[in-house]
Structures are given as structure tokens and as C-alpha cells.
Tab-separated table of C-alpha atoms in Angstrom:
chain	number	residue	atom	x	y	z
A	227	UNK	CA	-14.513	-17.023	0.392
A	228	UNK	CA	-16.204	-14.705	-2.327
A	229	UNK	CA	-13.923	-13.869	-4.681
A	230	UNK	CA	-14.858	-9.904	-3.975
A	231	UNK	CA	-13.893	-10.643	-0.189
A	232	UNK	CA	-10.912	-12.898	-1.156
A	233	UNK	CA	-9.395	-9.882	-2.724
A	234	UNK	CA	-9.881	-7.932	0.221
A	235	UNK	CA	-8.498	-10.584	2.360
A	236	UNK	CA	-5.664	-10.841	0.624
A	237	UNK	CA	-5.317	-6.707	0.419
A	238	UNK	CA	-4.740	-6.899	4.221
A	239	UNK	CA	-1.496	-8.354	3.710
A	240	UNK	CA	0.178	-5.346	2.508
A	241	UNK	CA	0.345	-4.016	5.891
A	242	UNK	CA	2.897	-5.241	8.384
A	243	UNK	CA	2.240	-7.436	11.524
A	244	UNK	CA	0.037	-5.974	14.442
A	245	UNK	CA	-0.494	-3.030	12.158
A	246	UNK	CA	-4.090	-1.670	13.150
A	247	UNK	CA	-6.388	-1.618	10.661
A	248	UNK	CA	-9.718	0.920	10.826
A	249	UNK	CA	-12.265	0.754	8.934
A	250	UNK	CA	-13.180	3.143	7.377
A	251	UNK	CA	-9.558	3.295	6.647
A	252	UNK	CA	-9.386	-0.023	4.461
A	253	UNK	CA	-13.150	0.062	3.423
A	254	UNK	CA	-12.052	3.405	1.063
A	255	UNK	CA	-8.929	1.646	-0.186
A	256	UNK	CA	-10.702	-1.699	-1.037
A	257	UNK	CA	-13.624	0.646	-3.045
A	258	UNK	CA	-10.321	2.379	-5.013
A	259	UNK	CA	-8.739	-1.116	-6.023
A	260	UNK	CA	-11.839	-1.831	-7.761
A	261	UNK	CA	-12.853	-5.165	-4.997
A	262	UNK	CA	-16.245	-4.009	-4.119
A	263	UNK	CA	-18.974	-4.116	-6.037
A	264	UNK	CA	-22.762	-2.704	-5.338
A	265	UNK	CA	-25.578	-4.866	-4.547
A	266	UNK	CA	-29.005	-4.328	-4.573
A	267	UNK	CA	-29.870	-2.433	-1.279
A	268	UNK	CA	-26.258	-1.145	-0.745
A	269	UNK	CA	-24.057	1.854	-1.800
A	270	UNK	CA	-20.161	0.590	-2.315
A	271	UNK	CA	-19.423	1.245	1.450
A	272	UNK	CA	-22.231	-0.529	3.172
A	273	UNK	CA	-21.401	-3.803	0.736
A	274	UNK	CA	-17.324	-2.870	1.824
A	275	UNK	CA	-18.324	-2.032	5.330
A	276	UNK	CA	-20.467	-5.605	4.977
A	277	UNK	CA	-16.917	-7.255	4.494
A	278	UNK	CA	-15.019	-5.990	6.910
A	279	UNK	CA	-17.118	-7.183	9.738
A	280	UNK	CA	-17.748	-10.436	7.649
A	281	UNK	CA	-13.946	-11.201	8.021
A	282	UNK	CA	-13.872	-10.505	11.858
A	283	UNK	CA	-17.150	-12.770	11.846
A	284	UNK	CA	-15.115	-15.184	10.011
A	285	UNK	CA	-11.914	-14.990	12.546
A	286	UNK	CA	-10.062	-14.018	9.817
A	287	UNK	CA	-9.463	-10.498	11.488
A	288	UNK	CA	-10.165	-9.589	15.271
A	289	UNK	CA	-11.330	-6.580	16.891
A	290	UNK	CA	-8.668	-4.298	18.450
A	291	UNK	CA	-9.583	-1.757	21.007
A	292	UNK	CA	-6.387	0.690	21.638
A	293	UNK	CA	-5.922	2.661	24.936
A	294	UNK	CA	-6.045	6.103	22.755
A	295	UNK	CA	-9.772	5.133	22.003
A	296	UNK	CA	-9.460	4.394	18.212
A	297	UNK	CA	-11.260	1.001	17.346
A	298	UNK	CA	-9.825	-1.292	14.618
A	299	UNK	CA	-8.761	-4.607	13.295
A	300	UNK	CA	-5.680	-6.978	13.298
A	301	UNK	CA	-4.529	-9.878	11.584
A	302	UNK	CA	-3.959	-13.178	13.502
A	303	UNK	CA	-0.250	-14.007	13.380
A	304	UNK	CA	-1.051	-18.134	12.301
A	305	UNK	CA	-3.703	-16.387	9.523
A	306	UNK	CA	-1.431	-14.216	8.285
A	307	UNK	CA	1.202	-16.623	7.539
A	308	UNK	CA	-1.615	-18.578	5.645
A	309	UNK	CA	-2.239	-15.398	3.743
A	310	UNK	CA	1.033	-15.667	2.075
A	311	UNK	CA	0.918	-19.065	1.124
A	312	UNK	CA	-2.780	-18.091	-0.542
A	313	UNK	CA	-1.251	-14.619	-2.096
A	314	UNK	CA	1.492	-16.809	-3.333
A	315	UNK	CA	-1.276	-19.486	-5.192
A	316	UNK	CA	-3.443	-16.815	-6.888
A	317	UNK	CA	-0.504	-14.430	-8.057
A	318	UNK	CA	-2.363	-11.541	-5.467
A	319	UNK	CA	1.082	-10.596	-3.957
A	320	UNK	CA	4.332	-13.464	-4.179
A	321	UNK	CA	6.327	-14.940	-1.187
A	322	UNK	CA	9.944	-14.813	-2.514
A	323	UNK	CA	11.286	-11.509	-3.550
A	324	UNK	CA	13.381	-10.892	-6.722
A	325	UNK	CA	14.116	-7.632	-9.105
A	326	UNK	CA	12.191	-9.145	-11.429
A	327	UNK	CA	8.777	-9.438	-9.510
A	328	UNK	CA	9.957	-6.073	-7.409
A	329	UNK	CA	9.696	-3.777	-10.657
A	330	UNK	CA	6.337	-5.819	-11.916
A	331	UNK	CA	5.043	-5.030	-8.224
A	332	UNK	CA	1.118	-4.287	-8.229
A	333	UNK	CA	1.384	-2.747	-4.477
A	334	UNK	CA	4.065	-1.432	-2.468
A	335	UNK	CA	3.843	-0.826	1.226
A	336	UNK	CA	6.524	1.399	3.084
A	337	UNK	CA	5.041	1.761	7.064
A	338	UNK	CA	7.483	3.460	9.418
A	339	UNK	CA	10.439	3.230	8.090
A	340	UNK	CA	10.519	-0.370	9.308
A	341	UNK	CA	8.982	-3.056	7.028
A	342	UNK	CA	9.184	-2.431	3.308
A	343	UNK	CA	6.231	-5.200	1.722
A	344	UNK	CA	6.493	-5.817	-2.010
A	345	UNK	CA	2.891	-7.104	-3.423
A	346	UNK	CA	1.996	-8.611	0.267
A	347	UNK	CA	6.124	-9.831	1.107
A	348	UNK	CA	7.880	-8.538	3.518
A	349	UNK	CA	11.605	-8.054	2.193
A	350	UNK	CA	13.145	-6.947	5.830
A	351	UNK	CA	12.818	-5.006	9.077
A	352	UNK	CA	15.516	-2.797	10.312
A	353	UNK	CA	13.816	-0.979	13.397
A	354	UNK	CA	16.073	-2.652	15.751
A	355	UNK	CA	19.086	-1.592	13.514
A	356	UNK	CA	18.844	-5.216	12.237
A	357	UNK	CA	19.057	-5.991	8.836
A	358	UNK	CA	17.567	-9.334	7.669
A	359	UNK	CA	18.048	-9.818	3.943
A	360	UNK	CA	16.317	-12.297	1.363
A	361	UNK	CA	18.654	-13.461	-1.170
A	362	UNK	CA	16.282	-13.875	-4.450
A	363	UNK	CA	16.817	-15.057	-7.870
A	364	UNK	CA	18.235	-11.955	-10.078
A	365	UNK	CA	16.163	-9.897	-12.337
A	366	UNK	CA	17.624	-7.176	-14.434
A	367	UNK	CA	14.452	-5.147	-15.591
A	368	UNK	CA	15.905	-4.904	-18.634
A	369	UNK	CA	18.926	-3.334	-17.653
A	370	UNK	CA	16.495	-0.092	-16.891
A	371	UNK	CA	17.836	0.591	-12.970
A	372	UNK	CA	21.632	-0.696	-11.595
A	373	UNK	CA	20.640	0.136	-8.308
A	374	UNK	CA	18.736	-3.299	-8.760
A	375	UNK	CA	21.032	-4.918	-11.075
A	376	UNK	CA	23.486	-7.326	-10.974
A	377	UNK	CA	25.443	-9.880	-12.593
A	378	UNK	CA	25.581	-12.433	-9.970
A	379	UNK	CA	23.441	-15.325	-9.703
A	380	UNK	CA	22.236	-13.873	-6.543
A	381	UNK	CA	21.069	-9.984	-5.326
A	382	UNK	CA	20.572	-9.456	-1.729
A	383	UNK	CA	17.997	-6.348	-1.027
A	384	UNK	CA	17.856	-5.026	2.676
A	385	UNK	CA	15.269	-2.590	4.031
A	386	UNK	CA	18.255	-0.249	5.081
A	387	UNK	CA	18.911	0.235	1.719
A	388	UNK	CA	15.405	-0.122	0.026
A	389	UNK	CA	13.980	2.528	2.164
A	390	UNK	CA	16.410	4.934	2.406
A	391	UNK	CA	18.075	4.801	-0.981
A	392	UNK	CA	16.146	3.119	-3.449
A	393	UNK	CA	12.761	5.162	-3.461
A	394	UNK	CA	14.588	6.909	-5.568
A	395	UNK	CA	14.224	4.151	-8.490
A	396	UNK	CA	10.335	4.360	-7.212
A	397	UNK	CA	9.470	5.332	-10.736
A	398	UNK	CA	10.666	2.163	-12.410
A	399	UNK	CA	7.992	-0.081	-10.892
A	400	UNK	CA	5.765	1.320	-13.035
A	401	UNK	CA	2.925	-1.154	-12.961
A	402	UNK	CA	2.222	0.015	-9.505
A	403	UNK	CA	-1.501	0.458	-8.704
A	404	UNK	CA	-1.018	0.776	-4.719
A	405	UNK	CA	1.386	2.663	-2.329
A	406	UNK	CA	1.495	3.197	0.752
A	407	UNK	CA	4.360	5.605	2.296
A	408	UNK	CA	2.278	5.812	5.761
A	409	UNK	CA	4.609	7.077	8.709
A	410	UNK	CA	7.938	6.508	6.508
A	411	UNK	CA	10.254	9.347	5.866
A	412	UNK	CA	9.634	10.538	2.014
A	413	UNK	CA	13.037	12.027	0.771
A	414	UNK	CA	12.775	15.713	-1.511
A	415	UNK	CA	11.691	15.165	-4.911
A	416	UNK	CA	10.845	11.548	-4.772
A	417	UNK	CA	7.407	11.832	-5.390
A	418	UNK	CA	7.720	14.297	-7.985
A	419	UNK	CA	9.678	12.204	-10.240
A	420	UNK	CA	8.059	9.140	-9.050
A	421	UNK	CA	4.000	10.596	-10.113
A	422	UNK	CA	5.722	11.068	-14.040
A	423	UNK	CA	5.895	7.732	-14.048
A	424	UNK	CA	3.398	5.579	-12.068
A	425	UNK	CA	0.843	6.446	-14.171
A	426	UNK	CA	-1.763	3.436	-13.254
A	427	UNK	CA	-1.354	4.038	-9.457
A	428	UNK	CA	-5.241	3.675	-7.658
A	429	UNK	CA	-4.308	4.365	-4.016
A	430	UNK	CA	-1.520	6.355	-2.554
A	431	UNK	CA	-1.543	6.461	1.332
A	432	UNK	CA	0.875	9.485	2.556
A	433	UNK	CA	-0.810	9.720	5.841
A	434	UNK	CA	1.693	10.734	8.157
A	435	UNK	CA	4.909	10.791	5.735
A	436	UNK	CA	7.586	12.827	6.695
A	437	UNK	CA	9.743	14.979	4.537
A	438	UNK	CA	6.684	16.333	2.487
A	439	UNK	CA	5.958	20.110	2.385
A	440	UNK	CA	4.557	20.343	-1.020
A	441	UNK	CA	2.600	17.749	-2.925
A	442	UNK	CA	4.083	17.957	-6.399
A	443	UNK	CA	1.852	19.011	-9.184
A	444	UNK	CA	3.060	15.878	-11.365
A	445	UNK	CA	0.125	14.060	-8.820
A	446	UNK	CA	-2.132	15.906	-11.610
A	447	UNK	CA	-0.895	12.841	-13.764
A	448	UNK	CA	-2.243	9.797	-11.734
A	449	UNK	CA	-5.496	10.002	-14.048
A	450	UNK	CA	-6.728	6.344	-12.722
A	451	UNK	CA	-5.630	7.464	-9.010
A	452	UNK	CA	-8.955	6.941	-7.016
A	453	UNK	CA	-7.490	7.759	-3.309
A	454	UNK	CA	-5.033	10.169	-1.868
A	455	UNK	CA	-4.347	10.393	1.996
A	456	UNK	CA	-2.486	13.207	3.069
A	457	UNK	CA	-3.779	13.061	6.355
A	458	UNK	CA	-1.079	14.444	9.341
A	459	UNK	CA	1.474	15.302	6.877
A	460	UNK	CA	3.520	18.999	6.301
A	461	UNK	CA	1.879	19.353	3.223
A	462	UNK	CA	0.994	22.787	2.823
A	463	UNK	CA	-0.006	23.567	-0.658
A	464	UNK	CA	-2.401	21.234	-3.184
A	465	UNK	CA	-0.952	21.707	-6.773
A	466	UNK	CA	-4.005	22.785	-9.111
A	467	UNK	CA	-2.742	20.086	-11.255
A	468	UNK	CA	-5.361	17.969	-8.754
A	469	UNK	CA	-8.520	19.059	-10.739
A	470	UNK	CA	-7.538	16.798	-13.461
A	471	UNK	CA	-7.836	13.678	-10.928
A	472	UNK	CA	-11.550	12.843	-12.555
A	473	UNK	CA	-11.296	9.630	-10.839
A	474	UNK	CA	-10.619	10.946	-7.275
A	475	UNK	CA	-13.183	9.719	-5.027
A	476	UNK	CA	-11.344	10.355	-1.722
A	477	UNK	CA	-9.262	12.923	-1.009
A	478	UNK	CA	-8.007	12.894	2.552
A	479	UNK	CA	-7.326	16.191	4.271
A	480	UNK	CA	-7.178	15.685	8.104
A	481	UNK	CA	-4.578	18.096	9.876
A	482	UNK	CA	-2.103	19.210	7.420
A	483	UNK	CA	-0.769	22.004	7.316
A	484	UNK	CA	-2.866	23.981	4.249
């Protein structure tokens, strides 16, 4: 593949399996990580929009038709297993998952309360009330976050846990650049804290997030941040903070609350 549609390939990963992905959706977040590039007789969406069907032309992704109407594209279970090995070989997101590589994280992916995905690997699901663990190698950041920390030669780090406690260390993973909180349940004041310190974050997906009323005017520090979905959320008030967002190229809107 071209490296520019490699990237994008590999972005797809982030999101769990069967997870429907539309187009315009992903074309908007590819444009914000900086993948697509113009060409000659193309704005940045045509070339990303160029992709996208070059991947399903490929049989890397398939066309999904749901019964609600909306149009979109999956992953094929065998080719998304491959994608991990590949993420694992070019350092785009890593198979095994440790404290160390979890706070040096590029992307973070939180969908439903149900599979947390750390740089492209799933850690566990816990939808079933199930919780499957990985056991990694331990990291200590530095000492800079116990909840992560430990002593032992091994740490063992459960969904059940990582999504309902440890947002709250959000804001160590500071080399962030992508996350995506879509359908999960966002506790008070997470965000707020978390947007003083994720300064280099490019994409943050809140479309659909529970527990958000207000989006906290510390967003007005995400100076790189390029996308923001807030899309069917209780959001009801933008802080003004948002003007100094010079980057923003998409702001999404659709039925919340303001």
C-alpha cells in the first residue's frame, strides 16, 4: 500500500470489531491526523474520500448496509487480525499492552463502555460482565500515576477497571494525539482535567458520550486539536475558550442539546 493509505489502514484499527465505519466519519479524522495529502485535481476529502473506497476496492474493508438505512464500512475479522501484526511491525499501534507503552499511547479508543483499545490493542471487553485481562510487562511512568504502578514483575489491567476508574489518570498519557470516548460513559470533571494536559491531542470523538453537560473551557487549550465531535451528546454550552482552537477544521454539532 501507499504509505498515505497504509496509515489510514492501520487508523481503522482503533475501533473495535464489527464497529461500522462511515465515511465521512473516518475521511474527517484521517484529514485531522495529518494522513492525507492533496493532489493535483483534489481537495483533502476527495483524495481521503479516494481512499476509503480504494480500501473496499482492495477487500481490505467491505461495504455494510444497516437496516436503519445508514451506509458504512467494516473490517474483515481474518484482516483485522493481520492489522495487528502490521501495527505491531511499523510501531503504528503495539500488540502487547504494558504501563509503559499505555502512558506513551498515540491513540486511545473507549467505544461503549465495552472495548478499551490502546494505540490499535484491545486490552479487554467486559460487556458480558466478563473480564479478560492481559498480563504485560510493568512500566512505572516514572513513578508519575500508582493507579498504574506496581512493584511486581507483572500488572494485570482489566477494562472494568480502565474504563470506569482510570480515566481519571487520562491526563498522564500525555502524548495522546487521538481519543475517542464515542458511546462510553464520561465521568464529571474528567475531561476538564484531562484537556490541561493532553495538549498535542488532533482528534477527540465525544459523539454520543454520556455524563457530559458542559464541555469544559480547558478544550480552549488543545491548540493542535483539528476535530471535535460532540455529536448526540448533553452538551449544552460551548466554552468561549473554543475561539482559540485556530486549528479546528471540524467541529461537529449534530443534536446536542445547545
Amino acid at each position: 500500500l501507499p504509505s498515505h493509505m497504509r496509515q489510514c489502514f492501520l487508523y481503522c484499527s482503533i475501533f473495535p470489531e464489527a464497529f461500522l465505519i462511515e465515511r465521512q466519519y473516518i475521511i474527517e479524522q484521517w484529514i485531522s491526523e495529518g494522513f492525507i495529502h492533496k493532489k493535483r485535481k483534489s481537495n483533502l476529502e476527495e483524495a481521503a474520500e479516494s481512499c476509503y473506497y480504494e480500501l473496499i476496492g482492495r477487500g481490505l474493508l467491505y461495504l455494510h448496509f444497516r437496516e436503519d438505512g445508514l451506509v458504512g464500512a467494516k473490517m474483515p475479522f481474518i484482516i483485522r487480525s493481520f492489522i495487528k501484526d502490521v501495527s505491531d511491525n511499523e510501531n503504528f499501534c503495539n500488540e502487547s499492552v504494558s504501563t509503559e507503552n499505555l502512558f506513551n499511547a498515540r491513540r486511545l479508543s473507549v467505544v461503549g463502555d465495552n472495548t478499551v483499545i490502546v494505540n490499535g490493542s484491545e486490552i479487554a471487553e467486559h460487556d458480558s460482565g466478563a473480564n479478560t485481562t492481559a498480563e504485560p510487562a510493568v512500566g512505572n511512568n516514572n513513578g508519575t500515576d500508582d493507579e498504574f504502578s506496581s512493584s511486581d514483575s507483572e500488572s494485570r489491567i482489566d477494562a472494568t477497571t480502565f474504563v470506569g476508574k482510570s480515566l481519571r489518570g487520562l491526563g498522564a498519557m500525555k502524548r495522546l494525539r487521538t481519543l475517542v470516548l464515542r458511546k462510553s460513559t464520561v465521568p464529571d470533571g474528567i475531561l476538564e482535567d484531562a484537556f490541561k494536559q493532553l495538549t498535542l491531542l488532533r482528534v477527540v470523538d465525544l459523539r454520543e458520550a454520556m455524563g457530559i453537560t458542559i464541555l469544559p473551557a480547558t478544550v480552549g487549550r488543545l491548540l493542535f486539536l483539528k476535530y471535535l465531535n460532540i455529536s448526540d451528546t448533553n452538551i449544552k454550552k460551548v466554552p468561549w475558550s473554543i475561539q482559540n482552537l485556530g486549528l479546528l477544521q471540524y467541529l461537529l454539532l449534530s443534536n446536542c442539546k445547545l
